[in-house]
mmCIF file of C-alpha atoms and ligand atoms in Angstrom:
data_model
loop_
_atom_site.group_PDB
_atom_site.id
_atom_site.type_symbol
_atom_site.label_atom_id
_atom_site.label_comp_id
_atom_site.label_asym_id
_atom_site.label_seq_id
_atom_site.Cartn_x
_atom_site.Cartn_y
_atom_site.Cartn_z
ATOM 1 C CA MET U 373 116.002 59.582 119.469
ATOM 2 C CA ILE U 374 118.051 62.564 121.090
ATOM 3 C CA LEU U 375 119.376 62.037 124.668
ATOM 4 C CA ILE U 376 119.897 65.223 126.727
ATOM 5 C CA THR U 377 122.211 64.927 129.642
ATOM 6 C CA THR U 378 120.606 66.821 132.611
ATOM 7 C CA ALA U 379 117.478 68.782 133.214
ATOM 8 C CA GLY U 380 118.782 71.898 134.205
ATOM 9 C CA LYS U 381 117.860 75.420 132.581
ATOM 10 C CA VAL U 382 119.059 74.692 129.261
ATOM 11 C CA GLY U 383 118.526 70.840 129.184
ATOM 12 C CA SER U 384 114.788 70.809 130.319
ATOM 13 C CA ALA U 385 113.963 73.896 127.794
ATOM 14 C CA ALA U 386 115.809 71.685 124.996
ATOM 15 C CA ALA U 387 113.680 68.444 126.077
ATOM 16 C CA LEU U 388 110.417 70.363 126.023
ATOM 17 C CA LEU U 389 111.026 72.077 122.643
ATOM 18 C CA LEU U 390 111.816 68.735 121.234
ATOM 19 C CA ALA U 391 108.640 66.932 122.620
ATOM 20 C CA GLN U 392 106.546 69.795 121.438
ATOM 21 C CA ARG U 393 107.960 69.005 117.893
ATOM 22 C CA GLU U 394 107.463 65.505 118.353
ATOM 23 C CA VAL U 395 110.871 64.343 117.922
ATOM 24 C CA PRO U 396 111.465 61.262 120.312
ATOM 25 C CA VAL U 397 113.789 62.770 123.122
ATOM 26 C CA LYS U 398 114.981 61.436 126.509
ATOM 27 C CA ILE U 399 116.668 63.225 129.421
ATOM 28 C CA LEU U 400 118.981 61.674 131.953
ATOM 29 C CA VAL U 401 118.229 62.963 135.564
ATOM 30 C CA ARG U 402 119.355 61.989 138.933
ATOM 31 C CA ASP U 403 115.749 62.398 140.437
ATOM 32 C CA PRO U 404 112.810 61.476 137.952
ATOM 33 C CA ALA U 405 110.147 62.767 140.430
ATOM 34 C CA ALA U 406 111.534 66.291 140.162
ATOM 35 C CA SER U 407 111.087 65.967 136.246
ATOM 36 C CA ALA U 408 107.345 64.990 136.357
ATOM 37 C CA GLY U 409 106.346 67.822 134.567
ATOM 38 C CA LEU U 410 108.761 66.780 131.654
ATOM 39 C CA ALA U 411 107.495 63.130 131.396
ATOM 40 C CA ARG U 412 104.054 64.726 131.316
ATOM 41 C CA ALA U 413 105.059 66.605 128.131
ATOM 42 C CA GLY U 414 106.195 63.575 126.561
ATOM 43 C CA VAL U 415 110.067 63.611 127.555
ATOM 44 C CA GLU U 416 111.192 60.067 128.534
ATOM 45 C CA VAL U 417 112.732 60.659 131.734
ATOM 46 C CA ILE U 418 115.779 58.303 132.688
ATOM 47 C CA ALA U 419 117.170 57.839 136.072
ATOM 48 C CA GLY U 420 120.938 58.253 136.035
ATOM 49 C CA ASP U 421 124.168 59.921 137.179
ATOM 50 C CA LEU U 422 127.026 61.488 135.033
ATOM 51 C CA ARG U 423 129.205 59.788 137.518
ATOM 52 C CA ILE U 424 127.999 56.475 136.857
ATOM 53 C CA PRO U 425 129.117 55.110 133.318
ATOM 54 C CA ALA U 426 126.681 52.159 133.433
ATOM 55 C CA SER U 427 123.730 54.489 133.946
ATOM 56 C CA ILE U 428 124.828 56.563 131.036
ATOM 57 C CA ASP U 429 125.225 53.672 128.764
ATOM 58 C CA ALA U 430 121.686 52.596 129.650
ATOM 59 C CA ALA U 431 120.252 55.845 128.693
ATOM 60 C CA MET U 432 122.247 55.916 125.432
ATOM 61 C CA ARG U 433 120.552 52.923 124.258
ATOM 62 C CA GLY U 434 119.023 53.659 120.571
ATOM 63 C CA VAL U 435 120.285 57.294 120.566
ATOM 64 C CA ALA U 436 121.384 58.995 117.384
ATOM 65 C CA GLY U 437 122.000 62.554 118.737
ATOM 66 C CA VAL U 438 123.042 63.874 122.317
ATOM 67 C CA VAL U 439 122.849 67.340 123.716
ATOM 68 C CA LEU U 440 125.779 67.495 126.430
ATOM 69 C CA VAL U 441 124.762 69.997 129.041
ATOM 70 C CA SER U 442 125.723 69.465 132.685
ATOM 71 C CA PRO U 443 127.774 71.553 135.117
ATOM 72 C CA ALA U 444 130.603 70.538 132.772
ATOM 73 C CA VAL U 445 132.632 68.601 135.519
ATOM 74 C CA PRO U 446 135.193 66.966 133.089
ATOM 75 C CA ALA U 447 135.303 63.786 134.492
ATOM 76 C CA GLU U 448 131.301 63.474 134.251
ATOM 77 C CA GLU U 449 131.263 64.973 130.604
ATOM 78 C CA LEU U 450 134.158 62.943 129.618
ATOM 79 C CA ASN U 451 132.025 59.621 130.817
ATOM 80 C CA VAL U 452 129.150 60.963 128.365
ATOM 81 C CA ILE U 453 131.607 61.120 125.497
ATOM 82 C CA ASP U 454 132.948 57.666 126.125
ATOM 83 C CA SER U 455 129.401 56.255 126.381
ATOM 84 C CA ALA U 456 128.404 57.965 123.076
ATOM 85 C CA VAL U 457 131.449 56.456 121.396
ATOM 86 C CA ARG U 458 130.587 52.934 122.791
ATOM 87 C CA ALA U 459 127.103 53.399 121.310
ATOM 88 C CA GLY U 460 127.998 54.786 117.955
ATOM 89 C CA VAL U 461 126.001 57.926 118.441
ATOM 90 C CA ASN U 462 125.891 60.106 115.327
ATOM 91 C CA HIS U 463 126.283 63.445 116.769
ATOM 92 C CA VAL U 464 126.927 65.397 119.937
ATOM 93 C CA VAL U 465 125.794 69.131 120.503
ATOM 94 C CA LYS U 466 128.189 70.329 123.501
ATOM 95 C CA VAL U 467 126.877 73.341 125.513
ATOM 96 C CA THR U 468 129.817 75.305 126.475
ATOM 97 C CA SER U 469 131.291 78.561 126.921
ATOM 98 C CA LYS U 470 134.428 80.379 126.158
ATOM 99 C CA SER U 471 137.051 78.323 127.115
ATOM 100 C CA SER U 472 140.851 77.766 126.869
ATOM 101 C CA LEU U 473 143.326 75.445 128.751
ATOM 102 C CA ASP U 474 145.336 78.451 129.977
ATOM 103 C CA SER U 475 142.132 80.473 131.199
ATOM 104 C CA PRO U 476 142.320 81.916 134.681
ATOM 105 C CA ILE U 477 138.749 80.528 135.229
ATOM 106 C CA VAL U 478 138.652 76.837 136.303
ATOM 107 C CA ARG U 479 135.368 76.051 134.367
ATOM 108 C CA ARG U 480 136.742 77.260 131.279
ATOM 109 C CA ARG U 481 139.883 75.272 131.351
ATOM 110 C CA GLY U 482 137.403 72.256 132.233
ATOM 111 C CA GLN U 483 135.187 73.163 129.247
ATOM 112 C CA ALA U 484 138.426 73.089 127.145
ATOM 113 C CA GLN U 485 139.434 69.721 128.246
ATOM 114 C CA ILE U 486 135.789 68.427 127.432
ATOM 115 C CA GLU U 487 135.887 70.264 123.991
ATOM 116 C CA ASN U 488 139.260 68.840 123.184
ATOM 117 C CA ALA U 489 138.030 65.198 124.121
ATOM 118 C CA LEU U 490 134.942 65.512 121.999
ATOM 119 C CA ILE U 491 136.751 66.670 118.958
ATOM 120 C CA ALA U 492 139.401 64.126 119.303
ATOM 121 C CA CYS U 493 136.504 61.215 119.846
ATOM 122 C CA GLY U 494 135.756 60.814 116.063
ATOM 123 C CA LEU U 495 131.927 61.645 116.370
ATOM 124 C CA GLY U 496 130.180 64.323 114.805
ATOM 125 C CA TYR U 497 130.001 67.287 116.913
ATOM 126 C CA THR U 498 128.987 70.985 117.243
ATOM 127 C CA LEU U 499 130.387 73.225 120.190
ATOM 128 C CA LEU U 500 127.863 76.091 121.412
ATOM 129 C CA ARG U 501 130.282 78.637 123.000
ATOM 130 C CA ASN U 502 127.545 80.757 124.753
ATOM 131 C CA ASN U 503 128.045 84.114 126.192
ATOM 132 C CA ALA U 504 126.746 84.714 129.826
ATOM 133 C CA TYR U 505 123.289 83.508 130.643
ATOM 134 C CA MET U 506 120.606 86.122 131.427
ATOM 135 C CA GLN U 507 119.202 83.787 133.818
ATOM 136 C CA ASN U 508 122.070 84.291 136.083
ATOM 137 C CA PHE U 509 120.268 87.416 137.415
ATOM 138 C CA PHE U 510 118.156 85.001 139.412
ATOM 139 C CA MET U 511 120.605 84.675 141.517
ATOM 140 C CA LEU U 512 120.519 88.445 142.395
ATOM 141 C CA ALA U 513 116.653 88.421 142.724
ATOM 142 C CA PRO U 514 116.647 88.075 146.719
ATOM 143 C CA ALA U 515 118.979 90.874 146.788
ATOM 144 C CA ILE U 516 116.882 92.999 144.632
ATOM 145 C CA ALA U 517 113.813 92.098 146.745
ATOM 146 C CA ALA U 518 115.496 92.809 149.956
ATOM 147 C CA THR U 519 117.750 95.917 149.362
ATOM 148 C CA GLY U 520 116.057 97.393 146.318
ATOM 149 C CA GLY U 521 119.450 96.597 144.408
ATOM 150 C CA PHE U 522 122.362 94.190 143.915
ATOM 151 C CA GLY U 523 126.024 94.209 143.883
ATOM 152 C CA ALA U 524 128.288 92.637 141.391
ATOM 153 C CA SER U 525 132.044 93.094 140.165
ATOM 154 C CA ALA U 526 131.200 93.354 136.634
ATOM 155 C CA GLY U 527 132.127 96.864 136.646
ATOM 156 C CA ASP U 528 130.874 98.929 133.610
ATOM 157 C CA GLY U 529 131.600 95.692 131.312
ATOM 158 C CA ARG U 530 129.004 95.143 128.752
ATOM 159 C CA ILE U 531 127.859 91.666 128.049
ATOM 160 C CA GLY U 532 126.106 90.024 125.146
ATOM 161 C CA MET U 533 124.133 87.885 127.750
ATOM 162 C CA ILE U 534 121.847 85.272 126.227
ATOM 163 C CA ASP U 535 118.431 83.725 127.537
ATOM 164 C CA THR U 536 119.009 79.960 128.186
ATOM 165 C CA ARG U 537 115.699 79.365 126.420
ATOM 166 C CA ASP U 538 117.571 80.577 123.145
ATOM 167 C CA VAL U 539 120.629 78.322 123.993
ATOM 168 C CA ALA U 540 118.112 75.316 124.214
ATOM 169 C CA ASP U 541 116.339 76.268 120.895
ATOM 170 C CA VAL U 542 119.732 76.374 119.248
ATOM 171 C CA ALA U 543 120.781 73.225 120.728
ATOM 172 C CA ALA U 544 117.477 71.255 119.985
ATOM 173 C CA TRP U 545 117.394 72.764 116.341
ATOM 174 C CA ILE U 546 121.017 71.322 115.625
ATOM 175 C CA ALA U 547 120.358 68.101 117.373
ATOM 176 C CA VAL U 548 117.416 67.318 115.085
ATOM 177 C CA ALA U 549 119.459 68.010 111.730
ATOM 178 C CA PRO U 550 123.181 68.114 112.412
ATOM 179 C CA GLU U 551 124.800 67.499 109.303
ATOM 180 C CA PRO U 552 125.373 71.144 108.335
ATOM 181 C CA HIS U 553 126.723 71.812 111.697
ATOM 182 C CA ALA U 554 129.246 68.999 111.970
ATOM 183 C CA GLY U 555 132.751 70.289 113.282
ATOM 184 C CA LYS U 556 131.466 73.820 113.659
ATOM 185 C CA THR U 557 131.568 76.103 116.790
ATOM 186 C CA TYR U 558 129.257 78.640 117.442
ATOM 187 C CA TRP U 559 129.180 81.700 119.820
ATOM 188 C CA PRO U 560 125.565 82.227 120.565
ATOM 189 C CA THR U 561 124.687 85.617 122.214
ATOM 190 C CA GLY U 562 121.751 87.880 122.764
ATOM 191 C CA PRO U 563 120.818 90.554 120.471
ATOM 192 C CA GLU U 564 122.682 93.253 122.261
ATOM 193 C CA VAL U 565 125.355 94.199 124.923
ATOM 194 C CA VAL U 566 123.988 94.937 128.438
ATOM 195 C CA SER U 567 126.077 96.270 131.351
ATOM 196 C CA TYR U 568 125.029 95.578 135.006
ATOM 197 C CA ALA U 569 123.923 99.301 135.144
ATOM 198 C CA ASP U 570 121.715 98.798 131.760
ATOM 199 C CA ALA U 571 120.217 95.556 133.560
ATOM 200 C CA ALA U 572 119.432 97.745 136.752
ATOM 201 C CA ALA U 573 117.831 100.248 134.492
ATOM 202 C CA VAL U 574 115.654 97.750 132.749
ATOM 203 C CA LEU U 575 114.742 96.097 135.951
ATOM 204 C CA SER U 576 113.963 99.518 137.495
ATOM 205 C CA GLU U 577 111.561 100.214 134.581
ATOM 206 C CA ALA U 578 109.904 96.732 135.030
ATOM 207 C CA LEU U 579 109.397 97.092 138.778
ATOM 208 C CA GLY U 580 108.437 100.717 138.463
ATOM 209 C CA ARG U 581 110.901 101.488 141.234
ATOM 210 C CA PRO U 582 114.619 102.238 141.230
ATOM 211 C CA VAL U 583 116.972 99.126 141.277
ATOM 212 C CA ALA U 584 120.428 100.131 142.233
ATOM 213 C CA TYR U 585 123.643 98.438 141.029
ATOM 214 C CA ARG U 586 126.562 98.714 143.427
ATOM 215 C CA GLN U 587 129.916 97.888 142.048
ATOM 216 C CA LEU U 588 131.858 95.394 144.084
ATOM 217 C CA THR U 589 135.566 94.475 144.480
ATOM 218 C CA PHE U 590 136.976 90.982 143.830
ATOM 219 C CA GLU U 591 137.011 90.160 147.564
ATOM 220 C CA GLN U 592 133.375 91.390 148.215
ATOM 221 C CA GLN U 593 131.913 89.708 145.281
ATOM 222 C CA LYS U 594 133.643 86.388 146.362
ATOM 223 C CA GLN U 595 132.355 86.831 150.022
ATOM 224 C CA ALA U 596 128.781 87.751 148.567
ATOM 225 C CA MET U 597 128.826 84.382 146.850
ATOM 226 C CA VAL U 598 129.879 82.499 149.927
ATOM 227 C CA ASN U 599 127.393 84.229 151.933
ATOM 228 C CA ALA U 600 124.754 82.973 149.468
ATOM 229 C CA GLY U 601 126.118 79.471 149.909
ATOM 230 C CA LEU U 602 128.434 78.832 147.249
ATOM 231 C CA PRO U 603 131.518 76.658 147.892
ATOM 232 C CA ILE U 604 134.625 78.875 148.225
ATOM 233 C CA ASN U 605 136.304 77.715 145.124
ATOM 234 C CA VAL U 606 133.211 78.287 142.847
ATOM 235 C CA ALA U 607 132.745 81.557 144.554
ATOM 236 C CA GLU U 608 136.285 82.729 143.551
ATOM 237 C CA ASP U 609 135.913 81.381 140.029
ATOM 238 C CA ASN U 610 132.576 83.056 139.450
ATOM 239 C CA ALA U 611 133.998 86.429 140.934
ATOM 240 C CA ARG U 612 137.097 86.065 138.541
ATOM 241 C CA ALA U 613 134.569 85.413 135.717
ATOM 242 C CA LEU U 614 132.635 88.942 136.754
ATOM 243 C CA GLY U 615 136.148 90.465 136.675
ATOM 244 C CA LEU U 616 136.725 89.459 133.322
ATOM 245 C CA PHE U 617 133.245 90.939 132.121
ATOM 246 C CA ALA U 618 134.773 94.458 133.768
ATOM 247 C CA ASP U 619 137.519 94.156 131.378
ATOM 248 C CA GLY U 620 135.218 93.476 128.241
ATOM 249 C CA ASP U 621 135.692 89.653 127.888
ATOM 250 C CA ALA U 622 131.963 89.250 127.095
ATOM 251 C CA ASP U 623 131.489 92.328 125.144
ATOM 252 C CA TYR U 624 130.573 91.058 121.960
ATOM 253 C CA THR U 625 127.405 89.726 120.056
ATOM 254 C CA THR U 626 126.962 87.448 117.172
ATOM 255 C CA ASP U 627 123.930 86.686 114.653
ATOM 256 C CA ASP U 628 124.311 82.960 115.453
ATOM 257 C CA VAL U 629 120.920 82.807 117.093
ATOM 258 C CA PRO U 630 118.755 84.424 114.578
ATOM 259 C CA THR U 631 120.879 82.712 111.457
ATOM 260 C CA LEU U 632 120.586 78.998 113.232
ATOM 261 C CA ILE U 633 116.809 79.265 114.346
ATOM 262 C CA GLY U 634 115.382 81.906 111.967
ATOM 263 C CA ARG U 635 114.007 84.282 114.643
ATOM 264 C CA PRO U 636 115.942 87.045 116.641
ATOM 265 C CA ALA U 637 117.352 86.217 120.173
ATOM 266 C CA ARG U 638 115.451 87.362 123.311
ATOM 267 C CA THR U 639 116.343 90.898 124.911
ATOM 268 C CA PHE U 640 117.143 91.396 128.458
ATOM 269 C CA LYS U 641 113.947 93.335 128.705
ATOM 270 C CA GLN U 642 111.915 90.277 127.200
ATOM 271 C CA PHE U 643 113.624 88.077 129.890
ATOM 272 C CA VAL U 644 112.704 90.483 132.583
ATOM 273 C CA ALA U 645 109.224 90.545 131.795
ATOM 274 C CA ASP U 646 108.875 86.978 131.065
ATOM 275 C CA TYR U 647 110.054 85.991 134.714
ATOM 276 C CA ALA U 648 108.195 88.943 136.360
ATOM 277 C CA GLN U 649 107.358 86.876 139.386
ATOM 278 C CA ALA U 650 111.054 86.092 140.027
ATOM 279 C CA TRP U 651 111.624 89.810 140.931
ATOM 280 C CA GLN U 652 108.529 89.461 143.019
ATOM 281 C CA ILE U 653 106.485 92.091 141.154
ATOM 282 C CA SER U 654 103.533 92.640 139.138
ATOM 283 C CA LEU U 655 103.990 94.061 135.600
ATOM 284 C CA ALA U 656 100.261 94.820 135.500
HETATM 285 N N1 LIG Y 183 125.802 80.469 133.614
HETATM 286 C C1 LIG Y 183 126.299 81.041 132.407
HETATM 287 O O1 LIG Y 183 126.457 82.269 132.369
HETATM 288 C C2 LIG Y 183 127.069 80.322 131.516
HETATM 289 C C3 LIG Y 183 127.239 80.799 130.141
HETATM 290 C C4 LIG Y 183 127.781 79.812 129.025
HETATM 291 C C5 LIG Y 183 127.868 78.603 129.308
HETATM 292 N N2 LIG Y 183 127.498 78.069 130.367
HETATM 293 C C6 LIG Y 183 127.315 76.610 130.474
HETATM 294 O O2 LIG Y 183 126.086 75.986 130.613
HETATM 295 C C7 LIG Y 183 126.339 74.787 131.350
HETATM 296 C C8 LIG Y 183 125.151 74.406 132.354
HETATM 297 O O3 LIG Y 183 123.861 74.673 131.744
HETATM 298 P P1 LIG Y 183 122.841 74.959 132.639
HETATM 299 O O4 LIG Y 183 123.026 76.352 133.277
HETATM 300 O O5 LIG Y 183 121.572 74.833 131.941
HETATM 301 O O6 LIG Y 183 122.671 74.000 133.932
HETATM 302 P P2 LIG Y 183 122.016 74.103 135.097
HETATM 303 O O7 LIG Y 183 120.862 74.957 135.223
HETATM 304 O O8 LIG Y 183 123.010 74.650 136.192
HETATM 305 O O9 LIG Y 183 121.692 72.648 135.477
HETATM 306 C C9 LIG Y 183 122.616 71.520 135.607
HETATM 307 C C10 LIG Y 183 121.814 70.282 135.919
HETATM 308 O O10 LIG Y 183 122.747 69.252 136.086
HETATM 309 C C11 LIG Y 183 122.294 68.159 137.010
HETATM 310 N N3 LIG Y 183 123.402 67.472 137.428
HETATM 311 C C12 LIG Y 183 124.450 67.787 137.981
HETATM 312 N N4 LIG Y 183 125.510 66.949 138.302
HETATM 313 C C13 LIG Y 183 124.704 65.667 137.800
HETATM 314 C C14 LIG Y 183 125.219 64.406 137.595
HETATM 315 N N5 LIG Y 183 126.384 64.010 138.313
HETATM 316 N N6 LIG Y 183 124.292 63.379 137.059
HETATM 317 C C15 LIG Y 183 123.163 63.886 136.508
HETATM 318 N N7 LIG Y 183 122.752 65.235 136.468
HETATM 319 C C16 LIG Y 183 123.461 66.089 137.167
HETATM 320 C C17 LIG Y 183 121.530 69.127 137.927
HETATM 321 O O11 LIG Y 183 120.681 68.309 138.532
HETATM 322 P P3 LIG Y 183 120.406 68.126 140.121
HETATM 323 O O12 LIG Y 183 119.004 68.644 140.406
HETATM 324 O O13 LIG Y 183 120.335 66.485 140.104
HETATM 325 O O14 LIG Y 183 121.452 68.575 140.901
HETATM 326 C C18 LIG Y 183 120.913 70.262 137.165
HETATM 327 O O15 LIG Y 183 119.552 69.782 136.676
HETATM 328 C C19 LIG Y 183 127.796 74.432 131.733
HETATM 329 O O16 LIG Y 183 128.432 73.714 130.796
HETATM 330 C C20 LIG Y 183 128.067 75.936 131.917
HETATM 331 O O17 LIG Y 183 129.509 76.108 131.723
HETATM 332 C C21 LIG Y 183 127.061 78.744 131.439
#
């Protein structure tokens, strides 16, 4: 039995893939009603909260493997690691990003703290240090629909961005047969590097009308995210991360996805086409 902690983009897709392969899988969620679709697909949906260790322990019963994916609040993911140790779980696949304890990005420092705890806990583990997610572009969809373009402080930086469905596939694949991947760190990416200007060109072609990319300063980016409803500290962290993209921090690809799951990673063009409705367009 595999436990997936939280039903976000990666967690939901990983749970569905495992259910489709008839691998017993359960998923810990705060609101089971919101995951009725997963339950219908054969995923065991368990009510819990990563802030409540007893609820994690209940979900952990009978589990051999964990896919640890959540917003990566250190205290919450450390609760999962502690629970996995108590339950004697065999392997934990940790969904993470580029990380280091001295990173200027708070989230990356938190990821490093969690990774270090996982490595030290003695369980089998695999780290998936993913490049940026294509699905981040969903946040830009309202601006694209309203203004015919989007702004970001990513400069001309190119990014080996990955579709979260591919992250899910890699995580699910490893969780089912973890032995060859124990103690390993992978760097999953998409198949190509894409700048925000490149992304605008792909969106323009798909929409059949120009989609403009406007370069923002750090302050403008932070304000745009605050305006979109993000707390100021998260907005600042995200704006800093986009600034790193401008400096080439994400300008790399690897063969990890095809090597691990035996098919190419999805392109940005495929991602845009698969979510045509998100851009409020018809590709017909
Ligand atoms: N975005 C990127 O570009 C990027 C790149 C590389 C790595 N990553 C990493 O990917 C991970 C996030 O994956 P994701 O994007 O698939 O996540 P996501 O879509 O943001 O979903 C997070 C899920 O966690 C649930 N959740 C939040 N707090 C919870 C709690 N206390 N107890 C139980 N559930 C809780 C949320 O459910 P509710 O509906 O209950 O809130 C939501 O379903 C992070 O580790 C992030 O650093 C992201």
